[in-house]
């Protein structure tokens, strides 16, 4: 896991206009928000948002998107609210985090029989900013990389099927072939 300084340095290598305080603040906000949470692997939850931010920095994305990667689960999984994220990081980041949260909520409400194409269209339609989809793809990619820690085989299969039918095609449509390929490879391992 990258620490705060390593992540900031990585982003500074391609973004000379980066305000390091913003990323540092987002890192600490995520650390505090997720401090009592654990991943299925037993690791501290912070590993996940940092890994998502790392994937986004590999794509050389802007600092608001990297901050969103760090904060993407705070509204959904912690006591943080849209208002608290907006107060600390501004409307742009709060809207991005909220967009990722809405996609996650859609996943939970999707009916088994819904056609994957309809779900993809729904996700695309609800994402006002392409960066929301980029964060969601990075989130899914890290979750797939750590899928083996989920002990429930049916849940692993459901997540893999959803990845194959929804997220790999979305990555493909966005021209992110390396992410599509990795999502498909990781899904095939389970399916």
GROMACS .gro file of C-alpha atoms in nm:
model
  191
    1UNK     CA    1   0.000   0.000   0.000
    2UNK     CA    2   0.124   0.345  -0.090
    3UNK     CA    3   0.157   0.583   0.198
    4UNK     CA    4   0.047   0.944   0.171
    5UNK     CA    5   0.385   1.079   0.058
    6UNK     CA    6   0.434   0.807  -0.205
    7UNK     CA    7   0.091   0.871  -0.355
    8UNK     CA    8   0.149   1.247  -0.366
    9UNK     CA    9   0.493   1.200  -0.523
   10UNK     CA   10   0.348   0.962  -0.784
   11UNK     CA   11   0.083   1.218  -0.884
   12UNK     CA   12   0.335   1.505  -0.880
   13UNK     CA   13   0.546   1.314  -1.135
   14UNK     CA   14   0.283   1.381  -1.401
   15UNK     CA   15   0.083   1.672  -1.253
   16UNK     CA   16   0.299   1.973  -1.179
   17UNK     CA   17  -0.006   2.174  -1.069
   18UNK     CA   18  -0.104   1.933  -0.793
   19UNK     CA   19  -0.196   2.082  -0.459
   20UNK     CA   20  -0.048   1.816  -0.226
   21UNK     CA   21  -0.252   1.940   0.071
   22UNK     CA   22  -0.575   1.831  -0.099
   23UNK     CA   23  -0.456   1.472  -0.148
   24UNK     CA   24  -0.308   1.463   0.199
   25UNK     CA   25  -0.637   1.587   0.344
   26UNK     CA   26  -0.835   1.326   0.142
   27UNK     CA   27  -0.598   1.050   0.257
   28UNK     CA   28  -0.645   1.150   0.623
   29UNK     CA   29  -1.022   1.191   0.580
   30UNK     CA   30  -1.047   0.836   0.438
   31UNK     CA   31  -0.818   0.704   0.713
   32UNK     CA   32  -1.042   0.852   0.983
   33UNK     CA   33  -1.369   0.758   0.813
   34UNK     CA   34  -1.267   0.393   0.767
   35UNK     CA   35  -1.055   0.355   1.083
   36UNK     CA   36  -1.266   0.080   1.241
   37UNK     CA   37  -1.343  -0.107   0.919
   38UNK     CA   38  -1.170  -0.415   0.779
   39UNK     CA   39  -1.165  -0.575   0.434
   40UNK     CA   40  -1.270  -0.938   0.387
   41UNK     CA   41  -0.897  -1.019   0.396
   42UNK     CA   42  -0.878  -0.878   0.750
   43UNK     CA   43  -0.663  -0.587   0.630
   44UNK     CA   44  -0.749  -0.229   0.729
   45UNK     CA   45  -1.013  -0.089   0.493
   46UNK     CA   46  -0.788   0.203   0.397
   47UNK     CA   47  -0.593  -0.034   0.171
   48UNK     CA   48  -0.886  -0.033  -0.073
   49UNK     CA   49  -0.933   0.341  -0.133
   50UNK     CA   50  -0.555   0.387  -0.153
   51UNK     CA   51  -0.536   0.107  -0.414
   52UNK     CA   52  -0.817   0.273  -0.612
   53UNK     CA   53  -0.630   0.607  -0.598
   54UNK     CA   54  -0.314   0.426  -0.710
   55UNK     CA   55  -0.496   0.276  -1.013
   56UNK     CA   56  -0.631   0.622  -1.099
   57UNK     CA   57  -0.283   0.772  -1.072
   58UNK     CA   58  -0.156   0.503  -1.313
   59UNK     CA   59  -0.412   0.650  -1.556
   60UNK     CA   60  -0.259   0.994  -1.485
   61UNK     CA   61  -0.589   1.148  -1.378
   62UNK     CA   62  -0.643   1.488  -1.216
   63UNK     CA   63  -0.619   1.547  -0.843
   64UNK     CA   64  -0.999   1.574  -0.795
   65UNK     CA   65  -1.036   1.223  -0.940
   66UNK     CA   66  -0.752   1.087  -0.723
   67UNK     CA   67  -0.914   1.247  -0.416
   68UNK     CA   68  -1.245   1.088  -0.520
   69UNK     CA   69  -1.070   0.750  -0.538
   70UNK     CA   70  -0.959   0.798  -0.177
   71UNK     CA   71  -1.307   0.910  -0.068
   72UNK     CA   72  -1.528   0.695  -0.293
   73UNK     CA   73  -1.669   0.473  -0.015
   74UNK     CA   74  -1.701   0.738   0.257
   75UNK     CA   75  -2.060   0.844   0.187
   76UNK     CA   76  -2.174   0.487   0.124
   77UNK     CA   77  -1.992   0.303   0.404
   78UNK     CA   78  -1.918   0.552   0.683
   79UNK     CA   79  -2.080   0.833   0.877
   80UNK     CA   80  -1.951   1.088   0.626
   81UNK     CA   81  -2.219   1.273   0.432
   82UNK     CA   82  -2.231   1.456   0.102
   83UNK     CA   83  -2.231   1.784   0.299
   84UNK     CA   84  -1.921   1.691   0.502
   85UNK     CA   85  -1.731   1.589   0.187
   86UNK     CA   86  -1.845   1.908   0.012
   87UNK     CA   87  -1.737   2.122   0.308
   88UNK     CA   88  -1.390   1.965   0.318
   89UNK     CA   89  -1.321   1.916  -0.056
   90UNK     CA   90  -1.567   2.130  -0.251
   91UNK     CA   91  -1.864   2.058  -0.474
   92UNK     CA   92  -1.664   1.898  -0.757
   93UNK     CA   93  -1.522   1.618  -0.541
   94UNK     CA   94  -1.847   1.577  -0.344
   95UNK     CA   95  -2.041   1.535  -0.670
   96UNK     CA   96  -1.790   1.277  -0.796
   97UNK     CA   97  -1.806   1.077  -0.471
   98UNK     CA   98  -2.185   1.099  -0.478
   99UNK     CA   99  -2.189   0.974  -0.839
  100UNK     CA  100  -1.981   0.668  -0.747
  101UNK     CA  101  -2.212   0.606  -0.451
  102UNK     CA  102  -2.518   0.618  -0.679
  103UNK     CA  103  -2.368   0.359  -0.913
  104UNK     CA  104  -2.298   0.133  -0.614
  105UNK     CA  105  -2.658   0.177  -0.500
  106UNK     CA  106  -2.777   0.086  -0.851
  107UNK     CA  107  -2.580  -0.239  -0.831
  108UNK     CA  108  -2.769  -0.337  -0.518
  109UNK     CA  109  -3.109  -0.261  -0.670
  110UNK     CA  110  -3.059  -0.428  -1.006
  111UNK     CA  111  -3.292  -0.719  -1.063
  112UNK     CA  112  -3.127  -1.051  -1.155
  113UNK     CA  113  -3.318  -1.072  -1.482
  114UNK     CA  114  -3.229  -0.721  -1.601
  115UNK     CA  115  -3.037  -0.725  -1.925
  116UNK     CA  116  -2.673  -0.625  -1.882
  117UNK     CA  117  -2.704  -0.377  -2.170
  118UNK     CA  118  -2.987  -0.196  -1.990
  119UNK     CA  119  -2.781  -0.177  -1.672
  120UNK     CA  120  -2.480  -0.040  -1.865
  121UNK     CA  121  -2.704   0.224  -2.023
  122UNK     CA  122  -2.845   0.314  -1.682
  123UNK     CA  123  -2.496   0.355  -1.536
  124UNK     CA  124  -2.387   0.568  -1.832
  125UNK     CA  125  -2.701   0.781  -1.809
  126UNK     CA  126  -2.662   0.846  -1.436
  127UNK     CA  127  -2.295   0.942  -1.466
  128UNK     CA  128  -2.285   1.312  -1.545
  129UNK     CA  129  -1.905   1.312  -1.536
  130UNK     CA  130  -1.684   1.050  -1.705
  131UNK     CA  131  -1.456   1.057  -1.400
  132UNK     CA  132  -1.729   0.885  -1.197
  133UNK     CA  133  -1.704   0.586  -1.432
  134UNK     CA  134  -1.325   0.590  -1.413
  135UNK     CA  135  -1.336   0.576  -1.032
  136UNK     CA  136  -1.599   0.300  -1.043
  137UNK     CA  137  -1.387   0.094  -1.285
  138UNK     CA  138  -1.080   0.138  -1.063
  139UNK     CA  139  -1.292   0.039  -0.761
  140UNK     CA  140  -1.419  -0.273  -0.939
  141UNK     CA  141  -1.069  -0.361  -1.059
  142UNK     CA  142  -0.926  -0.356  -0.707
  143UNK     CA  143  -1.225  -0.549  -0.573
  144UNK     CA  144  -1.169  -0.814  -0.841
  145UNK     CA  145  -0.798  -0.833  -0.756
  146UNK     CA  146  -0.895  -0.916  -0.397
  147UNK     CA  147  -1.202  -1.129  -0.475
  148UNK     CA  148  -1.039  -1.447  -0.344
  149UNK     CA  149  -1.078  -1.318   0.014
  150UNK     CA  150  -1.457  -1.343  -0.011
  151UNK     CA  151  -1.547  -1.680   0.135
  152UNK     CA  152  -1.902  -1.704  -0.006
  153UNK     CA  153  -1.861  -1.875  -0.344
  154UNK     CA  154  -2.204  -1.760  -0.469
  155UNK     CA  155  -2.116  -1.398  -0.391
  156UNK     CA  156  -1.783  -1.433  -0.575
  157UNK     CA  157  -1.963  -1.575  -0.878
  158UNK     CA  158  -2.228  -1.301  -0.873
  159UNK     CA  159  -1.959  -1.029  -0.858
  160UNK     CA  160  -1.760  -1.196  -1.137
  161UNK     CA  161  -2.068  -1.230  -1.359
  162UNK     CA  162  -2.160  -0.866  -1.297
  163UNK     CA  163  -1.803  -0.765  -1.383
  164UNK     CA  164  -1.810  -0.963  -1.710
  165UNK     CA  165  -2.151  -0.835  -1.815
  166UNK     CA  166  -2.132  -0.473  -1.702
  167UNK     CA  167  -1.787  -0.342  -1.611
  168UNK     CA  168  -1.563  -0.513  -1.868
  169UNK     CA  169  -1.788  -0.389  -2.154
  170UNK     CA  170  -1.792  -0.038  -2.001
  171UNK     CA  171  -1.411  -0.039  -1.990
  172UNK     CA  172  -1.412  -0.156  -2.351
  173UNK     CA  173  -1.645   0.125  -2.460
  174UNK     CA  174  -1.416   0.375  -2.292
  175UNK     CA  175  -1.113   0.237  -2.477
  176UNK     CA  176  -0.954   0.103  -2.159
  177UNK     CA  177  -0.852  -0.231  -2.304
  178UNK     CA  178  -0.595  -0.319  -2.038
  179UNK     CA  179  -0.856  -0.273  -1.763
  180UNK     CA  180  -1.116  -0.467  -1.966
  181UNK     CA  181  -0.868  -0.752  -2.016
  182UNK     CA  182  -0.776  -0.769  -1.648
  183UNK     CA  183  -1.142  -0.757  -1.540
  184UNK     CA  184  -1.224  -1.041  -1.780
  185UNK     CA  185  -0.923  -1.249  -1.673
  186UNK     CA  186  -1.007  -1.209  -1.305
  187UNK     CA  187  -1.374  -1.292  -1.370
  188UNK     CA  188  -1.284  -1.605  -1.567
  189UNK     CA  189  -1.079  -1.731  -1.274
  190UNK     CA  190  -1.395  -1.746  -1.065
  191UNK     CA  191  -1.646  -1.838  -1.333
   0.00000   0.00000   0.00000
